[in-house]
Short mmCIF file of N, CA and C in Angstrom, two decimals:
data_model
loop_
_atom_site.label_atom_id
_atom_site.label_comp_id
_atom_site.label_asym_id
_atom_site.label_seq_id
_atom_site.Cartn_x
_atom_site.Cartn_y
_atom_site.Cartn_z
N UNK A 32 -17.88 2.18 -17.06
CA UNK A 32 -16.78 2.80 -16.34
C UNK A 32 -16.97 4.31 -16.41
N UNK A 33 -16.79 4.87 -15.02
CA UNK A 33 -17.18 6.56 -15.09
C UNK A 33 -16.17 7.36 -14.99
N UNK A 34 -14.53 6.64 -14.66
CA UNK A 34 -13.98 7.70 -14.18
C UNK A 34 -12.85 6.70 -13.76
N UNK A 35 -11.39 7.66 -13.70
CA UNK A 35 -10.29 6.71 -13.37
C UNK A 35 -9.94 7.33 -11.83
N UNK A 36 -9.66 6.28 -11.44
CA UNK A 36 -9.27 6.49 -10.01
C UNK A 36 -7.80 6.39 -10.10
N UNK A 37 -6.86 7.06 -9.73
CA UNK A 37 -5.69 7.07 -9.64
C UNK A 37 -5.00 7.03 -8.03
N UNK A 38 -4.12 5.58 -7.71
CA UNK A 38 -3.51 5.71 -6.54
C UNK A 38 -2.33 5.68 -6.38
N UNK A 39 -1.38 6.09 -5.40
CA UNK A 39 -0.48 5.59 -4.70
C UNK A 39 -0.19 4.99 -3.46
N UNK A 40 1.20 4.28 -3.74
CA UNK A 40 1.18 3.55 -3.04
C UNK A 40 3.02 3.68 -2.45
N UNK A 41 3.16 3.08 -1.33
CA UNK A 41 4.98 3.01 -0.84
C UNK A 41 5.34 1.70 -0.67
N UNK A 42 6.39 1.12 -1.03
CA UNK A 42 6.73 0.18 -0.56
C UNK A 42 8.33 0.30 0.22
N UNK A 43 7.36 0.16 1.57
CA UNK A 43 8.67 0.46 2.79
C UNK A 43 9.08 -0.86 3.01
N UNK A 44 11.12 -1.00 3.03
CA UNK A 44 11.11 -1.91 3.58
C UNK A 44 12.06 -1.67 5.04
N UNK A 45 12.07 -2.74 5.94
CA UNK A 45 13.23 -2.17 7.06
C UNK A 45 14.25 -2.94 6.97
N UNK A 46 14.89 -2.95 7.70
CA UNK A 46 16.53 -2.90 7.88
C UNK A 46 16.67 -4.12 8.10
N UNK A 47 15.33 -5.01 8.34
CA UNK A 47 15.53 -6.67 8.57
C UNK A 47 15.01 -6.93 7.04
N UNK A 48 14.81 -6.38 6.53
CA UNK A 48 14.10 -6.82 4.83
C UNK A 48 12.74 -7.86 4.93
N UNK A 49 12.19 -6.47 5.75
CA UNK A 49 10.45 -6.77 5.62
C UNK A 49 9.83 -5.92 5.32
N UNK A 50 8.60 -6.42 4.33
CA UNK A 50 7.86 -4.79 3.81
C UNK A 50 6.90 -4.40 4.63
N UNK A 51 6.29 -3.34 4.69
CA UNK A 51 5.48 -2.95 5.51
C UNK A 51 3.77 -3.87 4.75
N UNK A 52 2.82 -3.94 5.46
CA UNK A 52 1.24 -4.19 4.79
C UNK A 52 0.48 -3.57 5.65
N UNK A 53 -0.50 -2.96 5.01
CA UNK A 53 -1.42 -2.38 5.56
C UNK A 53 -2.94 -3.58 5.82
N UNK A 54 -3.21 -3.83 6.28
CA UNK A 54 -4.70 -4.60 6.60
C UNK A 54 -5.33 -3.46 7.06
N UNK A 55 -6.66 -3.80 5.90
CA UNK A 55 -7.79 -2.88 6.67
C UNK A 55 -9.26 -3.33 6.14
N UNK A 56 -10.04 -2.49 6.91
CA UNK A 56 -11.56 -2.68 6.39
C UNK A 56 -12.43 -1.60 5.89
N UNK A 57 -12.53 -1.32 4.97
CA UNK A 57 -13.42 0.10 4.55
C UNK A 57 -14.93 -0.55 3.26
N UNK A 58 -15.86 0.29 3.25
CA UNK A 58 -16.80 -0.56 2.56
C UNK A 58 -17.82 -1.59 2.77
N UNK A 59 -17.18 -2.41 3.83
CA UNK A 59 -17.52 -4.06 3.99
C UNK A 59 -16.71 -4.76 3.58
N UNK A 60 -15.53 -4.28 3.12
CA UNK A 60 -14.77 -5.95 2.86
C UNK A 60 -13.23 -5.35 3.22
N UNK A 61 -12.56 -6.62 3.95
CA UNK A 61 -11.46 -6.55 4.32
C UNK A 61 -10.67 -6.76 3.79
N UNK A 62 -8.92 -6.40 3.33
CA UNK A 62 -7.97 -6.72 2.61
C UNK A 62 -7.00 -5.90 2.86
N UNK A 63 -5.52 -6.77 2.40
CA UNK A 63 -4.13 -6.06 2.43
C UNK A 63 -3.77 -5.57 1.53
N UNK A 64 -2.88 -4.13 2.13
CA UNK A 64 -2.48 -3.74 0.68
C UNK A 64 -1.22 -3.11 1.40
N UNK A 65 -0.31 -2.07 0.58
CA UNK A 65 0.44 -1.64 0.86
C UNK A 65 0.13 -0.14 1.28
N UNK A 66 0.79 0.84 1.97
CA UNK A 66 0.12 1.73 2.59
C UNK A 66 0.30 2.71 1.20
N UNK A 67 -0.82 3.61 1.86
CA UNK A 67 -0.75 4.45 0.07
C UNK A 67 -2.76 4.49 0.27
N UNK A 68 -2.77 5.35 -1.04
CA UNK A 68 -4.36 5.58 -1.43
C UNK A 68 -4.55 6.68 -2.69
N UNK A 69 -5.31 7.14 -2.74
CA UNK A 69 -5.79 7.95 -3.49
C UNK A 69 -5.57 9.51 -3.51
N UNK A 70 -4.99 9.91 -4.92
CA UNK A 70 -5.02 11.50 -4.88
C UNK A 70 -6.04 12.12 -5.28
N UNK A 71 -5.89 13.45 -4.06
CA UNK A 71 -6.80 13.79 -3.97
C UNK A 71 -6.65 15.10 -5.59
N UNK A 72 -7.12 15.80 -5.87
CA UNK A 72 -7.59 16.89 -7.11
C UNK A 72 -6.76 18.34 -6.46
N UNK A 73 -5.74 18.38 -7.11
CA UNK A 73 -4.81 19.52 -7.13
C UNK A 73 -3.73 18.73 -6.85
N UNK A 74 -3.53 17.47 -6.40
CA UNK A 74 -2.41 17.05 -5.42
C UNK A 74 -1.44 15.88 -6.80
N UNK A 75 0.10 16.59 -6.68
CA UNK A 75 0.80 15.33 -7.12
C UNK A 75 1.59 14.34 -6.58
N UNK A 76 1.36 13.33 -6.98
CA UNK A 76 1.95 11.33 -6.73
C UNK A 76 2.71 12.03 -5.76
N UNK A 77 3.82 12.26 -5.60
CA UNK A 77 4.93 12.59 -4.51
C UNK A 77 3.85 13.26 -3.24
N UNK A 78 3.03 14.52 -3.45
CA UNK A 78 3.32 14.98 -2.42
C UNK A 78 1.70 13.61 -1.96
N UNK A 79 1.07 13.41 -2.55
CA UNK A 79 -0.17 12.31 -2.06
C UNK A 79 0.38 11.22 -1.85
N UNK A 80 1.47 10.95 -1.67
CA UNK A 80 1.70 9.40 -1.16
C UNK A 80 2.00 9.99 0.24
N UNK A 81 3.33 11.24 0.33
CA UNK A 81 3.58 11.60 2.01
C UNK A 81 2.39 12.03 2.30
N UNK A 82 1.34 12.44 1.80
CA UNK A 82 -0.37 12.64 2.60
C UNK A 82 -0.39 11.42 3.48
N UNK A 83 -0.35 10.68 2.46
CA UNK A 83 -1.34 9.20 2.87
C UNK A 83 -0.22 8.82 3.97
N UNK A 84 0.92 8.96 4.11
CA UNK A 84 1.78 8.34 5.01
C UNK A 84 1.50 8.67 6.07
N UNK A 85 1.77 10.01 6.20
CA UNK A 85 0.99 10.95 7.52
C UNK A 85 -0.37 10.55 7.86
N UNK A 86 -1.19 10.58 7.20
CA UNK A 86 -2.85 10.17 7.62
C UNK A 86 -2.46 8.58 7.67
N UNK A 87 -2.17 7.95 7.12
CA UNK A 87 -2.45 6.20 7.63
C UNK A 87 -1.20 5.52 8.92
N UNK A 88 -0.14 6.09 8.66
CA UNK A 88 0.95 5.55 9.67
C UNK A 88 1.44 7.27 10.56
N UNK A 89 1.25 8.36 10.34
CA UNK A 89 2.11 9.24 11.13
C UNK A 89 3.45 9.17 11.13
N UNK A 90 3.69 9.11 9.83
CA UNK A 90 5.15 9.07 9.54
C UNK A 90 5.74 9.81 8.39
N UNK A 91 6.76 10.47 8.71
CA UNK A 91 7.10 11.11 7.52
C UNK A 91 7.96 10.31 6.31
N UNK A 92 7.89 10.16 5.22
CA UNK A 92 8.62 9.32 4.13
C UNK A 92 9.38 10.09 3.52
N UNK A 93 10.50 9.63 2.92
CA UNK A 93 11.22 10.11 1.49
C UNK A 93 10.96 9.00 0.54
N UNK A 94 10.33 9.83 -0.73
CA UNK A 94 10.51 8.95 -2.13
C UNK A 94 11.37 8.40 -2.69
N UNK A 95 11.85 7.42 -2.82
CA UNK A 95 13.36 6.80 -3.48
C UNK A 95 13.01 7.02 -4.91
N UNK A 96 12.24 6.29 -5.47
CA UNK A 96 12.34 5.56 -7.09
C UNK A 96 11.10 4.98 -6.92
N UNK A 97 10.67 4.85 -8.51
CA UNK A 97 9.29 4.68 -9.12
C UNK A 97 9.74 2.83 -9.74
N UNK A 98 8.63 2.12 -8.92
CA UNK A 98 9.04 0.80 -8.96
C UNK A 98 7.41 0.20 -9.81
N UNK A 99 6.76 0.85 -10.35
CA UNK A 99 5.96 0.18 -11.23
C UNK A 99 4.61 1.00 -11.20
N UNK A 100 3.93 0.62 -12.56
CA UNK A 100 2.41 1.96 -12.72
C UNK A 100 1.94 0.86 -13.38
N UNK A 101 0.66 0.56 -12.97
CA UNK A 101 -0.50 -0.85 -13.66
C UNK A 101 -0.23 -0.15 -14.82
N UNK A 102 -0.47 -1.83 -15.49
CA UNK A 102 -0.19 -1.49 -16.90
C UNK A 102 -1.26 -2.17 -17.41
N UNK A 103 -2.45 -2.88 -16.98
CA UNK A 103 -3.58 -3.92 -17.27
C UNK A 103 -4.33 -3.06 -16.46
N UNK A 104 -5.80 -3.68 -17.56
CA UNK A 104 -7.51 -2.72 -16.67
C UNK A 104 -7.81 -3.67 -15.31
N UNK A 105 -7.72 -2.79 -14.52
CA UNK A 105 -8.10 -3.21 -13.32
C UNK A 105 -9.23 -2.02 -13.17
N UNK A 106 -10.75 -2.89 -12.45
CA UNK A 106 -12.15 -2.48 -12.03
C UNK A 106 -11.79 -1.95 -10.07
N UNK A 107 -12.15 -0.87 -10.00
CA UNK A 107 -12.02 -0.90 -8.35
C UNK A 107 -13.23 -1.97 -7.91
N UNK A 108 -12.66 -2.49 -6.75
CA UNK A 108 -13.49 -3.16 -6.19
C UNK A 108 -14.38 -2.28 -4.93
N UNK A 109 -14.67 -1.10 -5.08
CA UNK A 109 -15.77 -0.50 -4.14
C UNK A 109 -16.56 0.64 -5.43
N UNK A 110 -15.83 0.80 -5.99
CA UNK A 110 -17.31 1.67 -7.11
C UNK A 110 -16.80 1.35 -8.69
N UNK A 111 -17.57 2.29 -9.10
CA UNK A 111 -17.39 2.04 -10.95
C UNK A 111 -16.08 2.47 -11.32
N UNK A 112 -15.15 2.56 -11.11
CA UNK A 112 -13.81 3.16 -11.53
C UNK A 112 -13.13 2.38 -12.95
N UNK A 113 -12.60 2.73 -13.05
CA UNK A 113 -10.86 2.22 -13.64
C UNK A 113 -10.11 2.62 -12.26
N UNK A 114 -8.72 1.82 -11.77
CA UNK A 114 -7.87 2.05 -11.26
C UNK A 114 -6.47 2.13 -12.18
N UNK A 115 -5.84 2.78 -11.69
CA UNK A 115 -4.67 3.40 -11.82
C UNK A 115 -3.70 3.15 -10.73
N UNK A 116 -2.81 2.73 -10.75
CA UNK A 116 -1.74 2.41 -9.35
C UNK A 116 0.11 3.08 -9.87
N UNK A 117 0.00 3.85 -9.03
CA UNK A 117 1.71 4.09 -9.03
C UNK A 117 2.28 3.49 -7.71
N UNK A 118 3.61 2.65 -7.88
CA UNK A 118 4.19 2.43 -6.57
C UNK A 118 5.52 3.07 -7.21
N UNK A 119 6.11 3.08 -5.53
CA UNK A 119 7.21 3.99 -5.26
C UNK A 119 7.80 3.17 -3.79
N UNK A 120 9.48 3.14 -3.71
CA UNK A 120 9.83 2.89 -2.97
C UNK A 120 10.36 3.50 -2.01
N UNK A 121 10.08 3.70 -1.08
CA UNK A 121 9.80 4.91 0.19
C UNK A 121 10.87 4.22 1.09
N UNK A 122 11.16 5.59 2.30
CA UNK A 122 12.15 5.09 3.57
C UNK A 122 11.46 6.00 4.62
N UNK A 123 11.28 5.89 5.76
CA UNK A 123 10.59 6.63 6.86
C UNK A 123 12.12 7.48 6.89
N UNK A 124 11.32 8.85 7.52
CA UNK A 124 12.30 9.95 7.77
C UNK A 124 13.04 9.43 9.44
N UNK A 125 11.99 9.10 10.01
CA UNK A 125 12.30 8.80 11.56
C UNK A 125 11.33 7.55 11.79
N UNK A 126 11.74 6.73 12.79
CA UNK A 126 11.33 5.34 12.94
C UNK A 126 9.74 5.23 13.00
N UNK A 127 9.31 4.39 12.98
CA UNK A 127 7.81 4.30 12.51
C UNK A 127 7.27 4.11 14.04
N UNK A 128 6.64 4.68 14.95
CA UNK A 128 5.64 4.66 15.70
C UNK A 128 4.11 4.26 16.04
N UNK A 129 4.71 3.06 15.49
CA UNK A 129 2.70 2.41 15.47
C UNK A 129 3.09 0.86 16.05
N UNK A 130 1.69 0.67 16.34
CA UNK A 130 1.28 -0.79 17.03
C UNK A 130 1.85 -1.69 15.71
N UNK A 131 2.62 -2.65 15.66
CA UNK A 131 2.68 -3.73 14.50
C UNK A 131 2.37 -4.95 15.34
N UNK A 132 1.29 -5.60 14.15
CA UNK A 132 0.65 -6.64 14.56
C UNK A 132 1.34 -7.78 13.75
N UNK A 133 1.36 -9.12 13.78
CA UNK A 133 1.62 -10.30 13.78
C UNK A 133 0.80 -11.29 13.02
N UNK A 134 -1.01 -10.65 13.36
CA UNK A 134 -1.37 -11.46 12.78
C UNK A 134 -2.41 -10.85 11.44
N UNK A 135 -3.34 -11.16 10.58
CA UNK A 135 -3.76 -10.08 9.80
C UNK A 135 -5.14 -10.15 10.22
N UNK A 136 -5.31 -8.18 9.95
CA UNK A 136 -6.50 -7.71 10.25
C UNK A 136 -6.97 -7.95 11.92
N UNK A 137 -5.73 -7.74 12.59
CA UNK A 137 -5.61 -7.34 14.34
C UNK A 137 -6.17 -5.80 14.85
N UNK A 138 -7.47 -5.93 14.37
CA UNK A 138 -7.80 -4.65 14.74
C UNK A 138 -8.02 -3.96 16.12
N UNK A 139 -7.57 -2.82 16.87
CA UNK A 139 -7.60 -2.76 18.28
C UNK A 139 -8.96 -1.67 18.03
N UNK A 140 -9.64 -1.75 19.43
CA UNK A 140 -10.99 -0.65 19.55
C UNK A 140 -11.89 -0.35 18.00
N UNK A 141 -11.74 1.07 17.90
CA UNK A 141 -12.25 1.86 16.84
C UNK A 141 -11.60 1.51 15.45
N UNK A 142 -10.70 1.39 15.38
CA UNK A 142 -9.58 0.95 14.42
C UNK A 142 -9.57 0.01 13.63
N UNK A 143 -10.17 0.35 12.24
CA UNK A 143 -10.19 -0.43 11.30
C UNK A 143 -8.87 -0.64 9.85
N UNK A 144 -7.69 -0.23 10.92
CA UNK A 144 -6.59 -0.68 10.21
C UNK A 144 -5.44 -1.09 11.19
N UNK A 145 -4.57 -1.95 10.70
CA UNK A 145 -3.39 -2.07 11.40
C UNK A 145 -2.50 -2.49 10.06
N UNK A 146 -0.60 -2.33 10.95
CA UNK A 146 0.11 -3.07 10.38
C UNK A 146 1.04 -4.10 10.46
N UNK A 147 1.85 -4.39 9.77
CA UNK A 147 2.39 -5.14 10.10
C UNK A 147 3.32 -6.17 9.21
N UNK A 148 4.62 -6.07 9.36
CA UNK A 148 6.17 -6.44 8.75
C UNK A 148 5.31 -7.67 8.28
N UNK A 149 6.36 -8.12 7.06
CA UNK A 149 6.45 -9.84 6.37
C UNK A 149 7.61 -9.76 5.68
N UNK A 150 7.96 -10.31 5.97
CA UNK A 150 9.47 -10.91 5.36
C UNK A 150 9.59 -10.81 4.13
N UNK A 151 10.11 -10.15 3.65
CA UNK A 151 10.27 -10.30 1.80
C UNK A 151 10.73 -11.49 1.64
N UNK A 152 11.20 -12.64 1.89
CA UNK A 152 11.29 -13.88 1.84
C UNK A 152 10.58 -15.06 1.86
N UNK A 153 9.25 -14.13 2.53
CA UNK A 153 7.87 -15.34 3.20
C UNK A 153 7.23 -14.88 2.43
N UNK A 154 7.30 -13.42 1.61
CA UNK A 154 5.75 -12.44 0.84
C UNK A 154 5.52 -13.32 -0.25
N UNK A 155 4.28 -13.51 -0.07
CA UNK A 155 3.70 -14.31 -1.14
C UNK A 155 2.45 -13.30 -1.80
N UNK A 156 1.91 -14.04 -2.96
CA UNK A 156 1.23 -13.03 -4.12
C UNK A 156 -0.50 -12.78 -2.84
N UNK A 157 -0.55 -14.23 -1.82
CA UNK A 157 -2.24 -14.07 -1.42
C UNK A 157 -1.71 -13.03 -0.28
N UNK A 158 -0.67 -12.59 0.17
CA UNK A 158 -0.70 -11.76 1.25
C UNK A 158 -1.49 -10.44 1.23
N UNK A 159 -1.41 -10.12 -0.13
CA UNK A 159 -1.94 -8.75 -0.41
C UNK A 159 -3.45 -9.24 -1.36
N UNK A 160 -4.46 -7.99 -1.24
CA UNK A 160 -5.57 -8.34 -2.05
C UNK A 160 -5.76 -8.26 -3.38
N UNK A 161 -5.38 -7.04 -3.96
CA UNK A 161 -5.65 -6.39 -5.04
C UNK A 161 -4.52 -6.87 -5.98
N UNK A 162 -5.01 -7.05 -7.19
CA UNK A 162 -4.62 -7.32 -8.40
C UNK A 162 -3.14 -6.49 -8.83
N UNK A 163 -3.22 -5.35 -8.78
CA UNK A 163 -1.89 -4.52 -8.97
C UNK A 163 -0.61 -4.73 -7.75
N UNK A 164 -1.69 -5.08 -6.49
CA UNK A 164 -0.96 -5.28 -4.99
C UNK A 164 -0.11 -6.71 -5.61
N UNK A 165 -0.48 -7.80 -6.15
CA UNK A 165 -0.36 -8.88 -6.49
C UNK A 165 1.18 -8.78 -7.63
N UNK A 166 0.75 -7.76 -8.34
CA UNK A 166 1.41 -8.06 -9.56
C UNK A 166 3.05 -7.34 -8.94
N UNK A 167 2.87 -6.26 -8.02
CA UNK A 167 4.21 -5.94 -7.76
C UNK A 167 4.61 -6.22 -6.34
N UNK A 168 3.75 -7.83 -5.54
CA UNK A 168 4.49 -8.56 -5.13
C UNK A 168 5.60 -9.29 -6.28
N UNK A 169 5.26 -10.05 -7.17
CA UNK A 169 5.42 -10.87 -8.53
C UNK A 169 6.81 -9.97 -8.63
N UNK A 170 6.77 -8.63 -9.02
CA UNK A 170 8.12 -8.28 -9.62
C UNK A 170 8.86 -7.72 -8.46
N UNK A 171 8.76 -7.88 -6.88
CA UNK A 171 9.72 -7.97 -5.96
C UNK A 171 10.48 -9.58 -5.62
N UNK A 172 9.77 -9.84 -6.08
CA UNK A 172 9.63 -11.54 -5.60
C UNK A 172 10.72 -12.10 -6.98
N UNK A 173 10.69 -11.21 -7.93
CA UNK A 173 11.67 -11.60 -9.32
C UNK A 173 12.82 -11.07 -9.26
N UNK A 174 12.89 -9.96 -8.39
CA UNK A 174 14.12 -9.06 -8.49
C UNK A 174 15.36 -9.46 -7.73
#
């Protein structure tokens, strides 16, 4: 292990009580997660999650509350890391403006991401890929 990777992440929900998922493909391998990524070096959790909001959806967020930080070693699955995960429960400033897809990994043209609502009622642990993605389906799914 060379180095910890530290991410964030949002968990948006809407007004029908569905969370947002991100599907995408980077690397070679495809998977869901919640929208969010990696800070970048100078940057803190708050203001790198509204980065990532802006760069992945074009949307502006407010931070609500800190809803869970891995607490088990998780290996990134694209290099030698440790991961690190903060989630946070987010609200769009103004309505979300993007294509939402239906089915997963509906990619249009160039575009190796889309999104797209699931029911906090239907969310199950395989919807999402990642291990931390997994674990705080588990404690929405308890709450």
């Amino acid at each position: 292990m060379s180095y910890f990777n530290v991410r964030v992440y949002g968990l948006l929900i809407n007004a029908d009580n569905q969370i947002l998922i991100s599907d995408e493909q980077s690397g070679g391998k495809i998977f869901s997660k919640f929208p969010g990524g990696g800070l970048e070096l100078g940057e803190g959790l708050i203001e790198a999650l509204k980065r990532e909001f802006m760069e992945e959806c074009d949307a502006e967020i407010e931070v609500l509350e800190h809803i869970y930080t891995t607490d088990f070693y998780e290996k990134s699955s694209f290099n030698d890391s440790q991961i690190l995960s903060i989630y946070y429960m987010v609200k769009e400033v103004h309505p979300l403006r993007l294509d939402f897809k239906t089915i997963p990994f509906d990619f249009e043209g160039d575009s190796l991401q889309a999104f797209r609502w699931v029911a906090l009622k239907d969310l199950k642990v395989e919807d999402v890929t990642f291990k931390t993605d997994q674990k705080v389906v588990e404690l929405l799914k308890n709450s």
